[in-house]
Short mmCIF file of N, CA and C in Angstrom, two decimals:
data_model
loop_
_atom_site.label_atom_id
_atom_site.label_comp_id
_atom_site.label_asym_id
_atom_site.label_seq_id
_atom_site.Cartn_x
_atom_site.Cartn_y
_atom_site.Cartn_z
N MET A 10 0.85 -1.20 -0.02
CA MET A 10 -0.04 0.03 -0.08
C MET A 10 0.85 1.26 -0.07
N GLU A 11 2.01 1.10 0.67
CA GLU A 11 2.91 2.47 0.75
C GLU A 11 3.50 2.68 -0.52
N ASN A 12 3.91 1.66 -1.27
CA ASN A 12 4.30 1.84 -2.73
C ASN A 12 3.15 2.52 -3.68
N GLY A 13 2.05 2.04 -3.32
CA GLY A 13 0.92 2.60 -4.35
C GLY A 13 0.99 4.17 -4.08
N GLY A 14 1.05 4.52 -2.76
CA GLY A 14 0.93 5.92 -2.37
C GLY A 14 2.01 6.72 -2.68
N ALA A 15 3.28 6.17 -2.84
CA ALA A 15 4.43 6.87 -3.36
C ALA A 15 4.38 7.09 -4.83
N GLU A 16 3.98 6.23 -5.50
CA GLU A 16 3.66 6.05 -6.97
C GLU A 16 2.68 7.20 -7.35
N SER A 17 1.48 7.34 -6.61
CA SER A 17 0.55 8.45 -6.73
C SER A 17 1.05 9.63 -6.54
N SER A 18 1.95 9.85 -5.58
CA SER A 18 2.54 11.15 -5.20
C SER A 18 3.51 11.48 -6.29
N ASN A 19 4.29 10.54 -6.78
CA ASN A 19 5.11 10.93 -7.92
C ASN A 19 4.38 11.43 -9.25
N GLY A 20 3.40 10.73 -9.41
CA GLY A 20 2.52 11.06 -10.60
C GLY A 20 1.88 12.47 -10.46
N LYS A 21 1.44 12.68 -9.21
CA LYS A 21 1.04 14.22 -9.02
C LYS A 21 2.03 14.99 -9.04
N GLU A 22 3.30 14.90 -8.70
CA GLU A 22 4.30 15.69 -8.67
C GLU A 22 4.73 15.88 -10.23
N GLU A 23 4.68 14.92 -11.08
CA GLU A 23 5.05 15.06 -12.43
C GLU A 23 3.96 15.69 -13.20
N GLN A 24 2.64 15.66 -12.84
CA GLN A 24 1.55 16.19 -13.34
C GLN A 24 1.73 17.86 -13.01
N LEU A 25 1.96 18.19 -11.67
CA LEU A 25 2.17 19.45 -11.37
C LEU A 25 3.30 20.18 -12.11
N GLU A 26 4.45 19.51 -12.25
CA GLU A 26 5.50 19.99 -12.89
C GLU A 26 5.30 20.27 -14.44
N SER A 27 4.37 19.47 -15.17
CA SER A 27 4.03 19.60 -16.37
C SER A 27 3.24 20.84 -16.53
N GLU A 28 2.27 20.86 -15.71
CA GLU A 28 1.34 22.06 -15.66
C GLU A 28 2.13 23.42 -15.51
N ILE A 29 3.12 23.40 -14.50
CA ILE A 29 3.90 24.70 -14.34
C ILE A 29 4.67 24.92 -15.60
N SER A 30 5.28 23.89 -16.07
CA SER A 30 6.11 24.20 -17.20
C SER A 30 5.25 24.76 -18.35
N LYS A 31 4.11 24.10 -18.66
CA LYS A 31 3.18 24.74 -19.61
C LYS A 31 2.82 26.20 -19.45
N LYS A 32 2.41 26.49 -18.17
CA LYS A 32 2.23 27.93 -17.90
C LYS A 32 3.40 28.83 -17.90
N LEU A 33 4.55 28.38 -17.48
CA LEU A 33 5.95 29.13 -17.80
C LEU A 33 5.98 29.45 -19.23
N GLU A 34 5.73 28.44 -20.08
CA GLU A 34 6.04 28.73 -21.44
C GLU A 34 5.02 29.63 -22.09
N ILE A 35 3.66 29.54 -21.63
CA ILE A 35 2.67 30.50 -22.10
C ILE A 35 3.04 31.87 -21.58
N THR A 36 3.44 31.98 -20.34
CA THR A 36 3.99 33.31 -19.73
C THR A 36 5.08 33.90 -20.69
N LYS A 37 5.95 33.10 -21.07
CA LYS A 37 7.22 33.71 -21.75
C LYS A 37 6.77 33.97 -23.18
N MET A 38 5.71 33.34 -23.82
CA MET A 38 5.23 33.62 -25.15
C MET A 38 4.51 34.93 -25.08
N VAL A 39 3.63 35.08 -24.05
CA VAL A 39 2.84 36.39 -23.84
C VAL A 39 3.75 37.53 -23.63
N LYS A 40 4.81 37.35 -22.92
CA LYS A 40 5.77 38.63 -22.73
C LYS A 40 6.57 38.63 -24.07
N ARG A 41 6.91 37.88 -24.78
CA ARG A 41 7.55 38.02 -26.03
C ARG A 41 6.63 38.78 -26.89
N ARG A 42 5.56 38.39 -27.00
CA ARG A 42 4.39 38.98 -27.90
C ARG A 42 4.29 40.55 -27.47
N THR A 43 4.14 40.69 -26.35
CA THR A 43 3.95 42.03 -25.65
C THR A 43 5.07 42.96 -26.02
N MET A 44 6.35 42.61 -25.91
CA MET A 44 7.58 43.24 -26.33
C MET A 44 7.54 43.51 -27.82
N GLU A 45 7.24 42.42 -28.55
CA GLU A 45 7.24 42.62 -30.02
C GLU A 45 6.26 43.74 -30.48
N LYS A 46 5.04 43.85 -29.80
CA LYS A 46 4.13 44.82 -30.12
C LYS A 46 4.67 46.13 -29.61
N LYS A 47 5.30 46.39 -28.57
CA LYS A 47 5.83 47.62 -27.95
C LYS A 47 6.78 47.99 -28.95
N GLU A 48 7.83 47.07 -29.32
CA GLU A 48 8.79 47.39 -30.36
C GLU A 48 8.30 47.91 -31.67
N ALA A 49 7.14 47.42 -32.07
CA ALA A 49 6.50 47.64 -33.39
C ALA A 49 5.90 49.04 -33.34
N LYS A 50 5.34 49.44 -32.20
CA LYS A 50 4.70 50.80 -31.98
C LYS A 50 5.87 51.76 -32.02
N LEU A 51 6.99 51.54 -31.22
CA LEU A 51 8.00 52.57 -31.23
C LEU A 51 8.69 52.76 -32.58
N LEU A 52 8.77 51.49 -33.15
CA LEU A 52 9.35 51.68 -34.53
C LEU A 52 8.48 52.49 -35.56
N HIS A 53 7.24 52.23 -35.38
CA HIS A 53 6.26 53.14 -36.18
C HIS A 53 6.35 54.55 -35.87
N ARG A 54 6.44 54.77 -34.72
CA ARG A 54 6.55 56.36 -34.15
C ARG A 54 7.75 56.79 -34.68
N LEU A 55 8.93 56.13 -34.69
CA LEU A 55 10.31 56.52 -35.13
C LEU A 55 10.13 56.82 -36.63
N PHE A 56 9.52 55.97 -37.26
CA PHE A 56 9.28 55.99 -38.72
C PHE A 56 8.57 57.44 -39.11
N LEU A 57 7.44 57.55 -38.44
CA LEU A 57 6.72 58.81 -38.71
C LEU A 57 7.42 60.13 -38.43
N VAL A 58 8.06 60.05 -37.16
CA VAL A 58 8.90 61.33 -36.78
C VAL A 58 10.02 61.55 -37.79
N CYS A 59 10.66 60.52 -38.17
CA CYS A 59 11.82 60.60 -39.25
C CYS A 59 11.35 61.10 -40.54
N ARG A 60 10.15 60.47 -40.95
CA ARG A 60 9.51 61.07 -42.14
C ARG A 60 9.27 62.40 -42.15
N ASP A 61 8.63 62.88 -41.01
CA ASP A 61 8.18 64.24 -40.96
C ASP A 61 9.40 65.13 -41.03
N PHE A 62 10.60 64.75 -40.63
CA PHE A 62 11.77 65.50 -40.61
C PHE A 62 12.69 65.32 -42.08
N GLY A 63 11.97 64.64 -42.96
CA GLY A 63 12.64 64.56 -44.12
C GLY A 63 13.71 63.22 -44.40
N PHE A 64 13.48 62.40 -43.42
CA PHE A 64 14.57 61.21 -43.44
C PHE A 64 13.82 59.92 -43.91
N GLN A 65 14.49 58.97 -44.31
CA GLN A 65 14.15 57.72 -44.87
C GLN A 65 14.73 56.78 -43.94
N VAL A 66 13.79 55.85 -43.47
CA VAL A 66 14.34 54.89 -42.34
C VAL A 66 14.34 53.51 -43.06
N PHE A 67 15.59 52.91 -42.94
CA PHE A 67 15.65 51.51 -43.46
C PHE A 67 15.76 50.47 -42.35
N VAL A 68 14.93 49.62 -42.24
CA VAL A 68 14.99 48.60 -41.14
C VAL A 68 15.09 47.24 -41.62
N GLU A 69 16.28 46.46 -41.07
CA GLU A 69 16.48 45.12 -41.30
C GLU A 69 16.12 44.39 -39.97
N ALA A 70 14.79 43.89 -40.00
CA ALA A 70 14.17 43.37 -38.81
C ALA A 70 15.05 42.34 -38.39
N LYS A 71 15.46 41.35 -39.16
CA LYS A 71 16.16 40.05 -38.51
C LYS A 71 17.33 40.74 -37.65
N GLU A 72 18.21 41.50 -38.15
CA GLU A 72 19.25 41.95 -37.44
C GLU A 72 19.13 43.00 -36.56
N GLN A 73 17.94 43.70 -36.76
CA GLN A 73 17.47 44.83 -35.80
C GLN A 73 18.62 46.08 -36.14
N LYS A 74 18.97 46.26 -37.35
CA LYS A 74 19.67 47.27 -37.77
C LYS A 74 18.86 48.53 -38.31
N TYR A 75 18.97 49.72 -37.83
CA TYR A 75 18.41 50.78 -38.37
C TYR A 75 19.30 51.95 -39.02
N SER A 76 18.92 52.42 -40.01
CA SER A 76 19.67 53.58 -40.54
C SER A 76 18.92 54.65 -41.13
N LEU A 77 19.38 55.84 -40.99
CA LEU A 77 18.54 57.06 -41.34
C LEU A 77 19.37 57.60 -42.63
N HIS A 78 18.56 58.10 -43.71
CA HIS A 78 19.31 58.73 -44.64
C HIS A 78 18.27 59.93 -44.90
N SER A 79 18.98 60.94 -45.37
CA SER A 79 18.41 62.29 -45.64
C SER A 79 17.35 62.21 -46.82
N GLY A 80 16.19 62.83 -46.68
CA GLY A 80 15.22 62.67 -47.82
C GLY A 80 15.70 63.26 -49.13
N GLY A 81 16.36 64.48 -49.12
CA GLY A 81 16.65 65.10 -50.26
C GLY A 81 17.85 64.44 -51.06
N GLY A 82 17.70 64.24 -52.30
CA GLY A 82 18.78 63.48 -53.15
C GLY A 82 20.00 64.37 -53.43
#
């Protein structure tokens, strides 16, 4: 009977660990999406401000490199 109780306890611990792991992954995903949305808003604002001042903004999203070029040729 004691072994059955230990096995049941181990099963519950594994289930709890699995649930915690899933919730942690979801939390990380939500944080990542939130940061991506904030970054997108900031980039859009930067683009608008630079455009208003006559600059062109070139963005290489994968490498997160930004460069400004004057609008006049």
